[in-house]
Amino acid sequence: DPDFIFVRPLTAAIDSSQQALGWPTGADRPQRVQKGLVVAQRWGIFANPTEAMSQWLPRIDVHYSNMTDTELFTWICSGSTTGPSGCTDVSEHEVGTFHAAGVPYLAHREDWEGWLADSWKDTTARFHEVFNGYIVEMYTWAFANIHRGQRELLVENLQICSPGYPEDWDAVDSSTLDPCTDPMDEVLGDPNL
């Protein structure tokens, strides 16, 4: 899966110089993963600012007979159809700007241990009850963050996903490595990759 071909080492340092939509520009934009900041690779999820996120569920064929779409989306995120959740009224614009994410997912250890890992796991389990399609874990990563009201800093220079999408291919294009010779020795021995 090319999503897991990273174009630079994964560290706490963030190169957010490329299109981090919705975030401040220049020196005010975060430069490191820190407590309260979740970082991921930008990936495509619908972004229609006039449509509630619950209206998106039927498009991926998610239905549950005894719940409205809004109740279902709130339940997937929180475990309750009526409990408080950032998922209840989130717009697709919010999702498209701050949650259209793919791997890698970067967060501070205290966020992983404090809420993120458990929320992602629980959301994934609930979503699997109503949907067994492709990329469940990517949807539920977004849902866990949306539920908490945690906007993600999405960057476009962590992984390879599509040559037609604006990504940082320079590190790959400039590499002189020959993956056919002995790829693990070359990759592990090259600190620039």
mmCIF file of C-alpha atoms in Angstrom, residues 56-183:
data_model
loop_
_atom_site.group_PDB
_atom_site.id
_atom_site.type_symbol
_atom_site.label_atom_id
_atom_site.label_comp_id
_atom_site.label_asym_id
_atom_site.label_seq_id
_atom_site.Cartn_x
_atom_site.Cartn_y
_atom_site.Cartn_z
ATOM 1 C CA TRP A 56 -22.793 11.801 4.251
ATOM 2 C CA LEU A 57 -23.431 8.403 5.901
ATOM 3 C CA PRO A 58 -26.069 7.245 3.369
ATOM 4 C CA ARG A 59 -23.627 7.940 0.521
ATOM 5 C CA ILE A 60 -21.350 5.202 1.842
ATOM 6 C CA ASP A 61 -24.435 3.030 2.474
ATOM 7 C CA VAL A 62 -24.476 3.245 6.266
ATOM 8 C CA HIS A 63 -27.969 2.851 7.704
ATOM 9 C CA TYR A 64 -29.402 1.443 10.883
ATOM 10 C CA SER A 65 -33.113 0.784 10.984
ATOM 11 C CA ASN A 66 -34.003 2.272 14.361
ATOM 12 C CA MET A 67 -31.919 5.475 14.185
ATOM 13 C CA THR A 68 -31.987 8.633 12.097
ATOM 14 C CA ASP A 69 -28.754 9.440 10.266
ATOM 15 C CA THR A 70 -27.926 12.121 12.865
ATOM 16 C CA GLU A 71 -28.544 9.690 15.741
ATOM 17 C CA LEU A 72 -26.467 7.030 14.006
ATOM 18 C CA PHE A 73 -23.513 9.340 13.451
ATOM 19 C CA THR A 74 -23.705 10.581 17.051
ATOM 20 C CA TRP A 75 -23.857 6.959 18.292
ATOM 21 C CA ILE A 76 -20.860 5.911 16.161
ATOM 22 C CA CYS A 77 -18.824 8.733 17.666
ATOM 23 C CA SER A 78 -20.029 8.699 21.282
ATOM 24 C CA GLY A 79 -21.813 5.423 21.995
ATOM 25 C CA SER A 80 -25.089 7.302 22.636
ATOM 26 C CA THR A 81 -27.713 8.635 20.229
ATOM 27 C CA THR A 82 -28.374 11.645 22.442
ATOM 28 C CA GLY A 83 -25.097 12.225 24.301
ATOM 29 C CA PRO A 84 -22.853 15.213 23.662
ATOM 30 C CA SER A 85 -20.611 14.800 20.635
ATOM 31 C CA GLY A 86 -18.808 17.003 18.162
ATOM 32 C CA CYS A 87 -20.185 14.622 15.526
ATOM 33 C CA THR A 88 -23.813 15.680 16.001
ATOM 34 C CA ASP A 89 -23.723 18.882 13.944
ATOM 35 C CA VAL A 90 -20.333 18.856 12.207
ATOM 36 C CA SER A 91 -20.356 20.065 8.607
ATOM 37 C CA GLU A 92 -18.593 18.434 5.722
ATOM 38 C CA HIS A 93 -16.640 21.667 5.343
ATOM 39 C CA GLU A 94 -15.177 21.106 8.829
ATOM 40 C CA VAL A 95 -14.424 17.492 7.949
ATOM 41 C CA GLY A 96 -12.918 18.358 4.580
ATOM 42 C CA THR A 97 -10.731 21.099 6.062
ATOM 43 C CA PHE A 98 -9.574 19.499 9.318
ATOM 44 C CA HIS A 99 -10.335 15.768 9.175
ATOM 45 C CA ALA A 100 -9.824 14.487 5.625
ATOM 46 C CA ALA A 101 -6.855 12.522 6.920
ATOM 47 C CA GLY A 102 -4.772 9.480 6.111
ATOM 48 C CA VAL A 103 -1.722 7.881 7.658
ATOM 49 C CA PRO A 104 0.558 8.610 9.286
ATOM 50 C CA TYR A 105 -1.276 9.861 12.354
ATOM 51 C CA LEU A 106 0.942 11.825 14.741
ATOM 52 C CA ALA A 107 -0.005 12.928 18.242
ATOM 53 C CA HIS A 108 1.674 13.597 21.567
ATOM 54 C CA ARG A 109 2.039 10.536 23.797
ATOM 55 C CA GLU A 110 -0.205 12.097 26.454
ATOM 56 C CA ASP A 111 -2.994 12.541 23.879
ATOM 57 C CA TRP A 112 -2.589 8.939 22.668
ATOM 58 C CA GLU A 113 -2.712 7.627 26.230
ATOM 59 C CA GLY A 114 -5.236 10.145 27.557
ATOM 60 C CA TRP A 115 -8.043 9.895 25.013
ATOM 61 C CA LEU A 116 -7.097 9.274 21.403
ATOM 62 C CA ALA A 117 -6.284 5.543 21.339
ATOM 63 C CA ASP A 118 -9.375 4.531 23.322
ATOM 64 C CA SER A 119 -11.695 6.873 21.441
ATOM 65 C CA TRP A 120 -10.405 5.623 18.071
ATOM 66 C CA LYS A 121 -10.742 1.977 19.168
ATOM 67 C CA ASP A 122 -14.283 2.450 20.520
ATOM 68 C CA THR A 123 -15.424 4.416 17.474
ATOM 69 C CA THR A 124 -13.985 1.756 15.176
ATOM 70 C CA ALA A 125 -15.819 -1.035 17.027
ATOM 71 C CA ARG A 126 -19.150 0.813 16.758
ATOM 72 C CA PHE A 127 -18.649 1.668 13.075
ATOM 73 C CA HIS A 128 -17.888 -1.995 12.310
ATOM 74 C CA GLU A 129 -21.346 -2.857 13.662
ATOM 75 C CA VAL A 130 -22.960 -0.932 10.778
ATOM 76 C CA PHE A 131 -20.280 -0.775 8.078
ATOM 77 C CA ASN A 132 -17.635 -3.268 7.002
ATOM 78 C CA GLY A 133 -16.395 -1.464 3.937
ATOM 79 C CA TYR A 134 -13.035 -0.171 2.919
ATOM 80 C CA ILE A 135 -10.859 2.118 5.095
ATOM 81 C CA VAL A 136 -12.988 1.951 8.255
ATOM 82 C CA GLU A 137 -9.998 2.931 10.389
ATOM 83 C CA MET A 138 -9.484 6.126 8.352
ATOM 84 C CA TYR A 139 -13.108 7.179 8.824
ATOM 85 C CA THR A 140 -13.038 6.378 12.531
ATOM 86 C CA TRP A 141 -9.778 8.269 13.050
ATOM 87 C CA ALA A 142 -11.606 11.352 11.800
ATOM 88 C CA PHE A 143 -14.716 10.517 13.849
ATOM 89 C CA ALA A 144 -12.694 10.159 17.088
ATOM 90 C CA ASN A 145 -11.155 13.596 16.552
ATOM 91 C CA ILE A 146 -14.458 15.171 15.487
ATOM 92 C CA HIS A 147 -16.217 13.726 18.544
ATOM 93 C CA ARG A 148 -13.700 15.447 20.804
ATOM 94 C CA GLY A 149 -13.710 18.691 18.786
ATOM 95 C CA GLN A 150 -10.010 18.176 18.022
ATOM 96 C CA ARG A 151 -9.046 19.803 14.724
ATOM 97 C CA GLU A 152 -6.181 18.091 12.930
ATOM 98 C CA LEU A 153 -3.261 19.828 11.267
ATOM 99 C CA LEU A 154 -3.251 18.133 7.867
ATOM 100 C CA VAL A 155 -0.057 18.353 5.852
ATOM 101 C CA GLU A 156 0.736 17.077 2.381
ATOM 102 C CA ASN A 157 4.322 15.960 2.712
ATOM 103 C CA LEU A 158 4.369 12.839 4.884
ATOM 104 C CA GLN A 159 3.379 10.003 2.551
ATOM 105 C CA ILE A 160 2.847 9.023 -1.049
ATOM 106 C CA CYS A 161 -0.742 8.556 -2.139
ATOM 107 C CA SER A 162 -1.216 9.884 -5.667
ATOM 108 C CA PRO A 163 1.127 11.549 -8.172
ATOM 109 C CA GLY A 164 -1.765 13.749 -9.313
ATOM 110 C CA TYR A 165 -2.353 15.115 -5.828
ATOM 111 C CA PRO A 166 -0.131 17.979 -4.583
ATOM 112 C CA GLU A 167 2.460 16.141 -2.519
ATOM 113 C CA ASP A 168 6.132 16.393 -1.743
ATOM 114 C CA TRP A 169 7.605 13.941 -4.243
ATOM 115 C CA ASP A 170 10.995 15.694 -4.313
ATOM 116 C CA ALA A 171 12.552 13.341 -1.747
ATOM 117 C CA VAL A 172 11.502 10.328 -3.789
ATOM 118 C CA ASP A 173 12.404 11.830 -7.165
ATOM 119 C CA SER A 174 15.861 12.892 -5.982
ATOM 120 C CA SER A 175 16.706 9.529 -4.395
ATOM 121 C CA THR A 176 19.444 7.492 -6.059
ATOM 122 C CA LEU A 177 18.504 4.306 -4.214
ATOM 123 C CA ASP A 178 17.859 1.212 -6.272
ATOM 124 C CA PRO A 179 15.150 -0.723 -4.419
ATOM 125 C CA CYS A 180 15.942 -3.826 -6.468
ATOM 126 C CA THR A 181 19.435 -4.312 -5.037
ATOM 127 C CA ASP A 182 19.015 -4.617 -1.268
ATOM 128 C CA PRO A 183 16.200 -2.259 -0.297
#
